[in-house]
Structures are given as structure tokens and as C-alpha cells.
PDB file of C-alpha atoms and ligand atoms in Angstrom:
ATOM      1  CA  UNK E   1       1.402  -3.167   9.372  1.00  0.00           C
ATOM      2  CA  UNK E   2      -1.271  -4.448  11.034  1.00  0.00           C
ATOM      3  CA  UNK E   3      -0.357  -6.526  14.362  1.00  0.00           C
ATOM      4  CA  UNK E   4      -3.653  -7.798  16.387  1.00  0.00           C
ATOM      5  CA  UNK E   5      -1.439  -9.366  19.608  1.00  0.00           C
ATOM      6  CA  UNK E   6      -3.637 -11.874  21.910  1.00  0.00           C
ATOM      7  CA  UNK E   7      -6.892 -10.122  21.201  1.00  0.00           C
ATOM      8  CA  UNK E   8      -9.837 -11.314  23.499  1.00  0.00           C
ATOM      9  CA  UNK E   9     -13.079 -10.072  22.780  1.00  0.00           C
ATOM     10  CA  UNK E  10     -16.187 -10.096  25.166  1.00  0.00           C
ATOM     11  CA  UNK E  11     -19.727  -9.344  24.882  1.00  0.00           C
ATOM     12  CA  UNK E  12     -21.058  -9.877  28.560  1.00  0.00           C
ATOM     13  CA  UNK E  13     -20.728 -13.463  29.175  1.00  0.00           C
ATOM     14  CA  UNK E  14     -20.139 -14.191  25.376  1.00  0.00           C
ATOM     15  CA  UNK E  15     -16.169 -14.704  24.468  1.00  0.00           C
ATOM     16  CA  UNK E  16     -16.555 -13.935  20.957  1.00  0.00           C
ATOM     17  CA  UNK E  17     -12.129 -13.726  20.561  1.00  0.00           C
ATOM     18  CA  UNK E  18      -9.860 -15.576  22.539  1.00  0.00           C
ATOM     19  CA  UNK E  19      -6.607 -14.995  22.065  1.00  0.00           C
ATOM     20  CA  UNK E  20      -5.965 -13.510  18.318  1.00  0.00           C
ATOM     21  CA  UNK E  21      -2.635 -13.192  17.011  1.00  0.00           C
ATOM     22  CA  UNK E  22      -1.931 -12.444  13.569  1.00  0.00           C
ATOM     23  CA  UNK E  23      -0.141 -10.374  11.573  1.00  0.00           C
ATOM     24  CA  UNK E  24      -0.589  -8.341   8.529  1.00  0.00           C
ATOM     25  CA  UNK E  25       2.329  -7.084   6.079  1.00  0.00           C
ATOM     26  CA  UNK E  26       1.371  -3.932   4.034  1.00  0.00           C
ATOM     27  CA  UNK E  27      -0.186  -5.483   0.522  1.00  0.00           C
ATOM     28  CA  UNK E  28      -0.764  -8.582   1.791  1.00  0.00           C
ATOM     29  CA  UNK E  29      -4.620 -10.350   1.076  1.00  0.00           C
ATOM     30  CA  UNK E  30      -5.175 -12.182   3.854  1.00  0.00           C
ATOM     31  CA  UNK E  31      -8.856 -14.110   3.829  1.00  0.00           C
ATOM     32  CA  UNK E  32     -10.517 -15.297   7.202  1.00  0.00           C
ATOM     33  CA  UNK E  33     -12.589 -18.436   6.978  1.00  0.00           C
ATOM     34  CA  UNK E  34     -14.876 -20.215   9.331  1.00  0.00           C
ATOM     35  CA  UNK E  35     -18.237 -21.304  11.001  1.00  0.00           C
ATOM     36  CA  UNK E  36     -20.963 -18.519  11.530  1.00  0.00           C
ATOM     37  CA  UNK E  37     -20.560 -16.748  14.906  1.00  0.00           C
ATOM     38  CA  UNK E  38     -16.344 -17.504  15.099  1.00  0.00           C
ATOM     39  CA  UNK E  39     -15.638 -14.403  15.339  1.00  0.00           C
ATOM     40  CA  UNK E  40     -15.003 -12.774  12.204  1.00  0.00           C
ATOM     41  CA  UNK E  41     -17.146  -9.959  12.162  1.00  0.00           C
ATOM     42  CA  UNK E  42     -16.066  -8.945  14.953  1.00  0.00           C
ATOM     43  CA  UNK E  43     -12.491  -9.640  14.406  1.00  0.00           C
ATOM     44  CA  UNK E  44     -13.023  -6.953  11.201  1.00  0.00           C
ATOM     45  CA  UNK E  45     -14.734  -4.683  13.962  1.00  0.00           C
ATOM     46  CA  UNK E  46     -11.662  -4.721  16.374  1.00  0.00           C
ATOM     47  CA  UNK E  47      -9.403  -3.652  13.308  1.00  0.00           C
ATOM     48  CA  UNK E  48     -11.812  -1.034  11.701  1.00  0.00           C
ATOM     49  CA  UNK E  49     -11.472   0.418  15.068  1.00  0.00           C
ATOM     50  CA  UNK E  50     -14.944  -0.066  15.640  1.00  0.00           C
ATOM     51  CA  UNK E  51     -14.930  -1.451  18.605  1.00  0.00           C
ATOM     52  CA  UNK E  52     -12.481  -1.923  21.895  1.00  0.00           C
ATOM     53  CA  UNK E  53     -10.433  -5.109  22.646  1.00  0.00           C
ATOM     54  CA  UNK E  54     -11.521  -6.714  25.976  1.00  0.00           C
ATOM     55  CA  UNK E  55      -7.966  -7.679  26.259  1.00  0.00           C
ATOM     56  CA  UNK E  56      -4.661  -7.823  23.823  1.00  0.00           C
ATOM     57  CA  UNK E  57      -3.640  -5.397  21.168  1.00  0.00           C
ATOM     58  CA  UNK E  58      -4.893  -4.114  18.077  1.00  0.00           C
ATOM     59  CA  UNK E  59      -2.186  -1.839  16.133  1.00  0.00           C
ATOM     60  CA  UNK E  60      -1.883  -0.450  12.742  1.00  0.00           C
ATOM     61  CA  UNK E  61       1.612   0.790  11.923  1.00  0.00           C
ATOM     62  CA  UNK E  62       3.071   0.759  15.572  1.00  0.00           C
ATOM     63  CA  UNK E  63       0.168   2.966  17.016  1.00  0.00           C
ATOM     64  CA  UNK E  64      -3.067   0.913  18.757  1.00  0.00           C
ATOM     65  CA  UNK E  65      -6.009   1.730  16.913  1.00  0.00           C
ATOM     66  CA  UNK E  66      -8.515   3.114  19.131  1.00  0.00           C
ATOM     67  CA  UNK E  67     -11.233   4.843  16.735  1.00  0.00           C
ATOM     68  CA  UNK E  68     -11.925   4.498  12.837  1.00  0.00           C
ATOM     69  CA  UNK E  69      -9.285   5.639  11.063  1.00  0.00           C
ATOM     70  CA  UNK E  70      -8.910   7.408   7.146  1.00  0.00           C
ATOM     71  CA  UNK E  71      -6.742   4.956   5.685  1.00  0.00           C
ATOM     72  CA  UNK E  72      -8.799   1.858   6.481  1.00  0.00           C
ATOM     73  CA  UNK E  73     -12.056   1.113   4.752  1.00  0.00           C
ATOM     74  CA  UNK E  74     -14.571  -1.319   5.382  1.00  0.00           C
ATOM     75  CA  UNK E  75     -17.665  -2.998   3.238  1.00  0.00           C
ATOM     76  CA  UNK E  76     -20.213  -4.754   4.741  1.00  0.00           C
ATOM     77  CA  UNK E  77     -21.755  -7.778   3.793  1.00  0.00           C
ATOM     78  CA  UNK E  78     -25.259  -5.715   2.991  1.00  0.00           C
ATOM     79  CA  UNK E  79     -24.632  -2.364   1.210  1.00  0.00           C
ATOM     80  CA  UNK E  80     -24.902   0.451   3.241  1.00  0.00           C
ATOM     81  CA  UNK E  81     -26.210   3.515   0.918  1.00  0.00           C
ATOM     82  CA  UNK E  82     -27.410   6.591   1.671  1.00  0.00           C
ATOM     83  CA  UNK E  83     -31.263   6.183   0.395  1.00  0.00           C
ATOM     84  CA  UNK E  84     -31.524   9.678  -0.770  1.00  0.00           C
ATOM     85  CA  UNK E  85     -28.168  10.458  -2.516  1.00  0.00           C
ATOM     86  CA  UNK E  86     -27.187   8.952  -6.011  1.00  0.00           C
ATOM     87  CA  UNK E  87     -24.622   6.887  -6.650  1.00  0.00           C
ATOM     88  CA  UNK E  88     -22.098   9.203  -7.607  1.00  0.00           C
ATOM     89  CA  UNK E  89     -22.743  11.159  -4.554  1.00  0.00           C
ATOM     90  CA  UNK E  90     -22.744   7.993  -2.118  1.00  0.00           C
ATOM     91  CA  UNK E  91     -19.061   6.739  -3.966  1.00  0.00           C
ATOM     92  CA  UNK E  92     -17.640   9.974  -2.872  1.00  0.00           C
ATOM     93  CA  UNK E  93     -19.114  10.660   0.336  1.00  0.00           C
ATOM     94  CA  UNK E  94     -16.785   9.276   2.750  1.00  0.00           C
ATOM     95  CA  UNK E  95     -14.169  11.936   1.029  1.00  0.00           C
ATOM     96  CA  UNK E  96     -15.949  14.784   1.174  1.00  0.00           C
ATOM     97  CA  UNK E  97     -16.563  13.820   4.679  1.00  0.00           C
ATOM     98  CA  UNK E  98     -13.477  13.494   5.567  1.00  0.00           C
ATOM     99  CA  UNK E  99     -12.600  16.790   3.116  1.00  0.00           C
ATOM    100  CA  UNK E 100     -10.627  14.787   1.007  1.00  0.00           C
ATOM    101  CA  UNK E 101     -12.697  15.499  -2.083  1.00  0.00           C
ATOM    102  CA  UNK E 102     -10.280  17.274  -4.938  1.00  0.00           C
ATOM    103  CA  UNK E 103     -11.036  17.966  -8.616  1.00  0.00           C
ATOM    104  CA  UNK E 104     -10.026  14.588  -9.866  1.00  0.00           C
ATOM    105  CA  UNK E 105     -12.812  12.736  -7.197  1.00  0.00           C
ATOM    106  CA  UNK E 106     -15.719  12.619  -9.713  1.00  0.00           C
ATOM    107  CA  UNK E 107     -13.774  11.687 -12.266  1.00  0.00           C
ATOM    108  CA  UNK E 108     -12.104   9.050 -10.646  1.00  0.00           C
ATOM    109  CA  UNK E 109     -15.606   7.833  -9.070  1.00  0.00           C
ATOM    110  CA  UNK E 110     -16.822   7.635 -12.361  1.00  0.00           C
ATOM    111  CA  UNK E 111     -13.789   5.343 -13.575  1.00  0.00           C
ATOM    112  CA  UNK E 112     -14.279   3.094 -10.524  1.00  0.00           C
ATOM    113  CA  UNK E 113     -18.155   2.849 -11.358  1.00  0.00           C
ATOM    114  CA  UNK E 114     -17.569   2.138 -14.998  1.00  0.00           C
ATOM    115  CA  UNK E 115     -14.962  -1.048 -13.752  1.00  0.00           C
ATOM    116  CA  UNK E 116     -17.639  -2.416 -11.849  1.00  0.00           C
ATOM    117  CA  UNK E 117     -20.103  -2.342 -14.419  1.00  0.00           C
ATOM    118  CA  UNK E 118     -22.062   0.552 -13.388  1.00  0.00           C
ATOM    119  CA  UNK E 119     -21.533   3.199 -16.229  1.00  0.00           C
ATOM    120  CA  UNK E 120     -25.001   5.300 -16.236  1.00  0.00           C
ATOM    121  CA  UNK E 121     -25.969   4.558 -13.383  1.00  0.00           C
ATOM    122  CA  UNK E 122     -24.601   7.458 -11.840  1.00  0.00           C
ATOM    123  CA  UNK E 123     -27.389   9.452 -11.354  1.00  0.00           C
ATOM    124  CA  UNK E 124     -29.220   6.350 -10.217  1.00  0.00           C
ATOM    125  CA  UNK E 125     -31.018   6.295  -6.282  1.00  0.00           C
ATOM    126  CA  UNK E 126     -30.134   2.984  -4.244  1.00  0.00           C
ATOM    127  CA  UNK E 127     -33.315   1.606  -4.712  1.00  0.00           C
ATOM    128  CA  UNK E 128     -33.686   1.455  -8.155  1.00  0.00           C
ATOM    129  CA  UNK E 129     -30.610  -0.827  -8.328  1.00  0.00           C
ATOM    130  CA  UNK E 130     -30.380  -4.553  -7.473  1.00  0.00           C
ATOM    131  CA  UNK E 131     -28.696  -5.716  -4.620  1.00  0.00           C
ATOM    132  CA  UNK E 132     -25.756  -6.871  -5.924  1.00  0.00           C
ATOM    133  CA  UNK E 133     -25.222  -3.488  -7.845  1.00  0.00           C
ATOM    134  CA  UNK E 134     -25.724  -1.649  -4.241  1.00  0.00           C
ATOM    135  CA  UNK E 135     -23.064  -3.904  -3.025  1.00  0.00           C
ATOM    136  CA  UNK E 136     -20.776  -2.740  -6.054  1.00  0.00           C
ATOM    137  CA  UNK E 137     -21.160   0.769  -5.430  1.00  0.00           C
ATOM    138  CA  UNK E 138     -20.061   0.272  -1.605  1.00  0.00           C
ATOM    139  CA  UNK E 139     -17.279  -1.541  -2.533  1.00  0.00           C
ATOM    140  CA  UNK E 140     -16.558   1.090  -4.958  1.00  0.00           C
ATOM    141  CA  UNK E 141     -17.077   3.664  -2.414  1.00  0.00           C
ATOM    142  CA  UNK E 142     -14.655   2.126  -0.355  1.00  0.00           C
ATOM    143  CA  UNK E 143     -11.983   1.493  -3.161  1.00  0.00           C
ATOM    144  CA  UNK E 144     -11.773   5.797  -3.911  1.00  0.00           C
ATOM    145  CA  UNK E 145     -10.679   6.102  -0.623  1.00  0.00           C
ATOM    146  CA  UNK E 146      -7.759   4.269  -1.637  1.00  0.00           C
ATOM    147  CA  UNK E 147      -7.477   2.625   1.406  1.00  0.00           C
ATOM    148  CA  UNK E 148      -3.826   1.180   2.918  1.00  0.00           C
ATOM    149  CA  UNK E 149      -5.988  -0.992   4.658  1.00  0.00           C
ATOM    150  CA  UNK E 150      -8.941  -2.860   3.074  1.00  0.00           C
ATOM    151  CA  UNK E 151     -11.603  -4.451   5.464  1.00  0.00           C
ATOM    152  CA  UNK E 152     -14.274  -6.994   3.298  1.00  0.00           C
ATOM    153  CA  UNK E 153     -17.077  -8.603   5.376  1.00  0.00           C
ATOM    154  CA  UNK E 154     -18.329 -11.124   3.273  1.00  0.00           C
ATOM    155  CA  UNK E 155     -18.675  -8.380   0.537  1.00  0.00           C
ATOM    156  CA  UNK E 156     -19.742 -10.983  -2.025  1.00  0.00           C
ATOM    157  CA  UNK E 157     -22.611 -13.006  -0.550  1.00  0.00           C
ATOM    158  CA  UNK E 158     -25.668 -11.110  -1.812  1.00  0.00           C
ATOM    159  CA  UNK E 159     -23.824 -11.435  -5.205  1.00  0.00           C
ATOM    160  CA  UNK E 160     -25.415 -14.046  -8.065  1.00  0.00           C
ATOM    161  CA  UNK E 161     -21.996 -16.581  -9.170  1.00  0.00           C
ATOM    162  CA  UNK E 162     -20.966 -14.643 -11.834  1.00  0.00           C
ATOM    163  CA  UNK E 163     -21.083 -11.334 -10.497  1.00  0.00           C
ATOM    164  CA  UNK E 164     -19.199 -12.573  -8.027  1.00  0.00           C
ATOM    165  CA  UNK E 165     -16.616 -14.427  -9.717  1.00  0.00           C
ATOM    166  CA  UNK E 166     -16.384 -10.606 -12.106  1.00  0.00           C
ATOM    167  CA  UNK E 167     -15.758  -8.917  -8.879  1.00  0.00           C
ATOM    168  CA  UNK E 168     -13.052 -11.313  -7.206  1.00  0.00           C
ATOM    169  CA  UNK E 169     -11.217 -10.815 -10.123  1.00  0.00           C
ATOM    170  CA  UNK E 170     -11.698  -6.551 -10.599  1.00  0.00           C
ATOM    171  CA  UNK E 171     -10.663  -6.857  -6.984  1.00  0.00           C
ATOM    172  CA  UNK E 172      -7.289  -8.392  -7.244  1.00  0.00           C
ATOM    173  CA  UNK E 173      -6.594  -6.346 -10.209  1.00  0.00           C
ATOM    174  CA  UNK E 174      -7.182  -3.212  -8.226  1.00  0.00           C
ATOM    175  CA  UNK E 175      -5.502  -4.517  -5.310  1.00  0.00           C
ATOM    176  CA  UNK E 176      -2.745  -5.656  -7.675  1.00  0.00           C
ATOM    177  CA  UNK E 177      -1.818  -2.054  -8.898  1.00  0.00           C
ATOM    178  CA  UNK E 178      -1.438  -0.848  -5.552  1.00  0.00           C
ATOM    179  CA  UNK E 179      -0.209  -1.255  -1.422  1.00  0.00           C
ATOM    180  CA  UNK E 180      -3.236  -2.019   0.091  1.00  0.00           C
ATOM    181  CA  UNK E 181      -3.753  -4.322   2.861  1.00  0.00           C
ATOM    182  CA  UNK E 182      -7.105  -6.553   2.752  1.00  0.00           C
ATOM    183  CA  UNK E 183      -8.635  -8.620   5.518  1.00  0.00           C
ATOM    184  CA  UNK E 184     -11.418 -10.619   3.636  1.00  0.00           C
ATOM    185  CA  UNK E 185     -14.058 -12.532   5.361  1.00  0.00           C
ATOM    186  CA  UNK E 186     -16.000 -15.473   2.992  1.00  0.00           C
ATOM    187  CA  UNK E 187     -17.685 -18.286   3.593  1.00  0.00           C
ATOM    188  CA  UNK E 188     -16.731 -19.386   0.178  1.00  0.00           C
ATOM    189  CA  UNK E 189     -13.359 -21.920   0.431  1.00  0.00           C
ATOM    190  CA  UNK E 190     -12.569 -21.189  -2.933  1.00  0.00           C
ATOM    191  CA  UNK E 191     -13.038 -17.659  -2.569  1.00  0.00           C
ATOM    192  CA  UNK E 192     -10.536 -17.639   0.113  1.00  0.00           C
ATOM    193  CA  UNK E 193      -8.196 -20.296  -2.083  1.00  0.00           C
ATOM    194  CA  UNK E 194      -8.636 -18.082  -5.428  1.00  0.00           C
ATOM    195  CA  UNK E 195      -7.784 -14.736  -3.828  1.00  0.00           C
ATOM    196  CA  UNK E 196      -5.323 -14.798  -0.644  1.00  0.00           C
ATOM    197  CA  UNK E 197      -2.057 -14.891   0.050  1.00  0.00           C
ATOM    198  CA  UNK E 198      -3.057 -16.312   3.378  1.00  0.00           C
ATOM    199  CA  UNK E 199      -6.294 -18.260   4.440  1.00  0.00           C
ATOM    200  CA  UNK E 200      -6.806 -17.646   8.547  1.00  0.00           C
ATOM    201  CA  UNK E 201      -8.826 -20.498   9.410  1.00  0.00           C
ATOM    202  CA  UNK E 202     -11.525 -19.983  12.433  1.00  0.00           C
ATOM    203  CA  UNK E 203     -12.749 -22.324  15.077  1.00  0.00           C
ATOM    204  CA  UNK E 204     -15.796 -21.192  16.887  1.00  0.00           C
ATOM    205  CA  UNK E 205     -16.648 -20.783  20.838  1.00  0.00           C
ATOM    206  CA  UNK E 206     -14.719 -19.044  21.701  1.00  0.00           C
ATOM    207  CA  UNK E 207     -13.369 -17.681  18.400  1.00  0.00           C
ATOM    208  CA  UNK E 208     -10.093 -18.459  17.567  1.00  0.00           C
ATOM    209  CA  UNK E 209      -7.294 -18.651  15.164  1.00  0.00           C
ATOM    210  CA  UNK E 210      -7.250 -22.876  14.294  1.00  0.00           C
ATOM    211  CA  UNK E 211      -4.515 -22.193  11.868  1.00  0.00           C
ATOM    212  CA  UNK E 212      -2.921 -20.377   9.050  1.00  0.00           C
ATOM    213  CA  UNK E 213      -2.403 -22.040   5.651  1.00  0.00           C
ATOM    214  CA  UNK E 214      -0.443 -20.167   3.047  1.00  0.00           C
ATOM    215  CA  UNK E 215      -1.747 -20.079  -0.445  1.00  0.00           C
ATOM    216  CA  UNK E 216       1.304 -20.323  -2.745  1.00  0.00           C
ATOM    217  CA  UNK E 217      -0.385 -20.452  -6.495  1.00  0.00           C
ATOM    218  CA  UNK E 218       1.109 -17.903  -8.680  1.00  0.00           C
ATOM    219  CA  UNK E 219      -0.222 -14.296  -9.586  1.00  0.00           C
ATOM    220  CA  UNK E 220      -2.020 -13.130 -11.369  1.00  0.00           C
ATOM    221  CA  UNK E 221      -4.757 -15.722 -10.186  1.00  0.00           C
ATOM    222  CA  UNK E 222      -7.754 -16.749 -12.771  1.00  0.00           C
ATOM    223  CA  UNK E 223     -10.224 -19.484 -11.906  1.00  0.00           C
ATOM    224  CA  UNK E 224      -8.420 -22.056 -14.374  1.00  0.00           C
ATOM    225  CA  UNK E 225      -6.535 -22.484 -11.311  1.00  0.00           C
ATOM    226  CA  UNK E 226      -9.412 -24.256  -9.252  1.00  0.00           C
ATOM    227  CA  UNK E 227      -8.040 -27.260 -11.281  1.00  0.00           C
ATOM    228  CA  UNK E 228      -3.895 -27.402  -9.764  1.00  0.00           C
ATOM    229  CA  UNK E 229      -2.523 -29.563  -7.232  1.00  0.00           C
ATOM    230  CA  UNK E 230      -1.725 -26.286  -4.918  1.00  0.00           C
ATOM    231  CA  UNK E 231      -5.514 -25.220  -4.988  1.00  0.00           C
ATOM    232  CA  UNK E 232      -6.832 -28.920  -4.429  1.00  0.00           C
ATOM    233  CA  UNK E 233      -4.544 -29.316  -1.248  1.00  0.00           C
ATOM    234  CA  UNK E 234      -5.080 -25.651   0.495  1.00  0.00           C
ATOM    235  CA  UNK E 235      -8.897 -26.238  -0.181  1.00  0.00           C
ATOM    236  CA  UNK E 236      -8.904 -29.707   1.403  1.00  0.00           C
ATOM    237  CA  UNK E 237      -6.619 -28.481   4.076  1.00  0.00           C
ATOM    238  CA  UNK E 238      -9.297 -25.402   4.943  1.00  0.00           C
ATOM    239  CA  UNK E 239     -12.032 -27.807   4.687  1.00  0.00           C
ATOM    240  CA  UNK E 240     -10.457 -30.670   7.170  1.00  0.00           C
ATOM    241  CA  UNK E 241     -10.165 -27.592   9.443  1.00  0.00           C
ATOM    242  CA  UNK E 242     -13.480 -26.268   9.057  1.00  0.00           C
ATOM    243  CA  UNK E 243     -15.080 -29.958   9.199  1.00  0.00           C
ATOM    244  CA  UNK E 244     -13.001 -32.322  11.342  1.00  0.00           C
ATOM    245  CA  UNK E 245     -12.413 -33.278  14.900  1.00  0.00           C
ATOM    246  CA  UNK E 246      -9.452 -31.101  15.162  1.00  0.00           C
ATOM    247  CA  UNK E 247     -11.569 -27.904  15.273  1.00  0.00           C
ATOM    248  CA  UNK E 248     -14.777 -29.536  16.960  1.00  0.00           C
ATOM    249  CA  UNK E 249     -12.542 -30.604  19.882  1.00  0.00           C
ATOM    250  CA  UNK E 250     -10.931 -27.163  20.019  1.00  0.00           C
TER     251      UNK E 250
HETATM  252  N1  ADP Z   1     -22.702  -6.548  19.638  1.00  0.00           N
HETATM  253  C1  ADP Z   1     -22.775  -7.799  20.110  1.00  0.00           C
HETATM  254  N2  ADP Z   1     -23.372  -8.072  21.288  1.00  0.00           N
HETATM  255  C2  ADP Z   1     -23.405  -9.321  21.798  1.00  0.00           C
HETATM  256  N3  ADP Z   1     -22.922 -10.395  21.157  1.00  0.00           N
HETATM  257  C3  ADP Z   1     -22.330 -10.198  19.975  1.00  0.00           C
HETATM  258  C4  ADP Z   1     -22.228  -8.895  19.383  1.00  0.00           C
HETATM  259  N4  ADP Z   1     -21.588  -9.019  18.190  1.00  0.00           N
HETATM  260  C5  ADP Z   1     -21.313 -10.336  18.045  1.00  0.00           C
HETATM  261  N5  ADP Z   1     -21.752 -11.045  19.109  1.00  0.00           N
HETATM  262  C6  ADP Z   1     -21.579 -12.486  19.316  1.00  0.00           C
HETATM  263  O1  ADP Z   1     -20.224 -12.798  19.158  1.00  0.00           O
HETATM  264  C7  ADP Z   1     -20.043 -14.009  18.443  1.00  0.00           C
HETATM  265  C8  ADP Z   1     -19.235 -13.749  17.182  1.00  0.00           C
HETATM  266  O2  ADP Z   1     -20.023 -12.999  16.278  1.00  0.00           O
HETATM  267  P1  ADP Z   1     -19.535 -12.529  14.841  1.00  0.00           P
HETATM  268  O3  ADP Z   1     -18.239 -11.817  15.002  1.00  0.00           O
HETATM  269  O4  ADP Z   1     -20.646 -11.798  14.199  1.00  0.00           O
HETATM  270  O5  ADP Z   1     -19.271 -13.941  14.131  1.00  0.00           O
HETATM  271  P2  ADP Z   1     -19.150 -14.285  12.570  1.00  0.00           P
HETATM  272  O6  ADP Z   1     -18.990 -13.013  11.823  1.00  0.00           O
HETATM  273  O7  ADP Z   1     -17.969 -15.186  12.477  1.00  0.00           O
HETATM  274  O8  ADP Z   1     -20.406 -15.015  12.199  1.00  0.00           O
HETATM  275  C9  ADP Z   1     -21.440 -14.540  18.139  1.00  0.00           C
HETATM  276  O9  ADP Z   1     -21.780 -15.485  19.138  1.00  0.00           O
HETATM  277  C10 ADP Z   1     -22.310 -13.303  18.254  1.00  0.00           C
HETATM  278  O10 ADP Z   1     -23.613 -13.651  18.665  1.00  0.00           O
HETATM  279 MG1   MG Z   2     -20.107 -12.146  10.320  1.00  0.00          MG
END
């Protein structure tokens, strides 16, 4: 579903992408690992139709993607609210935007809001919530959209550990109940290990695809997991990349 096909990537002298391939089937949770300034941001950019290839492909569903599109949503790694709506209003603003909004929207926002542990705060501004609670309402705002394609950009990393382990979890059981492509950037290893079917490992300069290691423990996933054989070996595997001399000599 989504194809990016020798993607190069340019900022003035700066070859931020060399030479992406990689392929996404529609439900797959694919994770993107690597070292800061790899690429990944903007690899999430390219795909969010954000921004323009230099060179090589970037298609969703046989048609290149050339602007943002409806079905693909994306959360940053720092919440981005609108300061002077409430939270109900800023979880269903991209629909009403987009004229999407029906009778079932508020009530469905305010479902999504009570999963992630935000029940009363409805009514709340931005700024009288923590940080990681803005960064639950975006990623709720981007879950009503009920996305076919799911962009993350470190979505987690202003999260305390437990939140964050919470939230990997309400995200694969969302995911779980429906056909929705994610593209998940961490920094985490066992982030990537705990919730992908895939782990794309990054080298940097220029930023490239090192390799692809398949995560085969079963579903549903739960932390208890951390402890197998499987999660041991892709985590190792990811970290060899990330750490040894194959990537530095890349
Ligand atoms: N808009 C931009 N203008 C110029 N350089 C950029 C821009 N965006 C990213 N870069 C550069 O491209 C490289 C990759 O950046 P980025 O995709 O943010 O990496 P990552 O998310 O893996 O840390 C970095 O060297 C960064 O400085
Ligand atoms: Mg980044």
C-alpha cells in the first residue's frame, strides 16, 4: 500500500535519503530505528506528503503522493494543539476541517479520550494539561480520523515509562481492531521490538535503509515478552546495527 521506490532526499548540499526502498502492506506496523539526523523524520515527511522527493518514488495505493492526504495521519514527537480550543474541540478538528464531522464524532472523541486516560478533561485548554497528556490528545486526534495510514514520529518520547508503556499497548489494541498502516519512528529498541511487525534499521549520512529485521513474536504482544529468545535476538540484532562497524563503515 505504501511503496517508497529509491527515494533520495536533499536539502541543499545535505543528502538527508539516499536511496529508500521499502514497502508497506495495508495493516502492517512497521517501526524505523536509528541515529539522530538518519533520516527518519524526514522519511515520515516524504510519506505524509509533506514534502517532495529529490529523486525516487513515494506512492500510496498505486498513485504518487504529492500533497497531504485524508487517509494518512501523522503525530509529532511534541503535541501540536491548538492553544485556544479544548480538547474535545482539538480531537475533532482535523474532521471538521476536512467536513468529515457526523453526529457520532463527539461521541466517538469522547470514547477515544476516555481510552487514553483523559475522561474530564474534555473541556480542558492545552495548557492546563501535562505534556504527556497533550501528546495523548494528538495521538487521539489522529486515531478519530481513522487513518489507513498511521504516521508516529517518536510519539512517545515526552512520555514518563509508564505512560508510555500504557500507550504502546492502547496502541496495538486500536491498531489491532482495524486496517491501518503505521510507520513508527522510536529511539527506544524495545519499543520497536515490542510493537512491529518489522524493525527498518537506519544508518546515518546519508540516510539509509542498513537493513530490515522481521519481528516474529506472537500477537497479541505484552511486555512479558521482553524476556523470549525471539525478543533477545531481534534486539541484539537492531543494536549490532545501530552500534557496530557494519553501519559506521556504511
Ligand atoms: N528542512 C530542512 N532543511 C535542511 N536540512 C534538514 C531539514 N530537515 C532535515 N534536515 C537535515 O536532514 C538530516 C535528517 O534529518 P531528520 O530527518 O530530522 O533526521 P532524524 O529524524 O532521523 O533525526 C539532518 O542532517 C537534518 O539536519
Ligand atoms: Mg526526527
Amino acid at each position: 500500500m505504501i511503496r517508497l521506490d529509491r527515494v533520495s532526499k536533499r536539502f541543499g548540499e545535505m543528502e538527508a535519503l539516499r536511496d529508500v526502498t521499502l514497502t508497506v502492506a495495508p495493516g502492517e506496523f512497521v517501526a524505523i530505528v536509528g541515529a539522530s539526523g538518519c533520516g527518519k523524520s524526514t522519511l515520515l515527511r516524504l510519506v505524509a506528503g509533506l514534502l517532495p522527493a529529490t529523486a525516487g518514488h513515494v506512492v500510496l495505493d498505486g498513485r504518487p503522493v504529492t500533497e497531504p492526504r485524508a487517509d494518512t495521519a501523522m503525530v509529532f514527537q511534541a503535541a501540536t494543539l491548538l492553544p485556544w480550543a479544548d480538547v474535545l474541540r482539538n480531537v475533532t478538528f482535523p474532521l471538521r476541517l476536512m467536513r468529515r464531522a457526523g453526529r457520532e464524532t463527539e461521541a466517538r472523541a469522547r470514547a477515544l479520550l476516555a481510552t487514553a486516560g483523559l475522561a474530564g478533561f474534555e473541556h480542558r485548554r492545552p495548557r492546563e494539561l501535562s505534556g504527556g497528556m497533550q501528546q495523548r490528545v494528538a495521538i487521539c486526534r489522529a486515531l478519530l480520523q481513522e487513518p489507513r495510514v498511521l504516521l508516529m514520529d517518536e510519539p512517545f518520547g515526552a512520555l514518563d515509562a509508564l505512560t508510555r508503556e500504557e500507550m504502546s499497548l492502547e496502541l496495538l489494541r486500536i491498531w489491532q481492531g482495524r486496517e491501518m498502516a503505521v510507520l513508527f519512528v522510536t529511539h527506544s529498541i524495545p519499543e520497536a521490538v515490542l510493537l512491529a511487525d518489522r524493525v527498518v534499521v537506519m544508518s546515518p549520512r546519508p540516510g539509509r535503509v542498513a537493513e530490515i529485521i522481521p519481528v516474529k513474536l506472537p500477537r497479541p504482544r505484552s511486555f512479558d515478552q521482553e524476556g523470549s529468545a525471539e525478543f533477545q535476538a531481534a534486539a541484539q540484532r537492531i543494536r549490532g546495527l545501530i552500534y557496530g562497524e557494519r553501519v559506521r563503515a556504511a
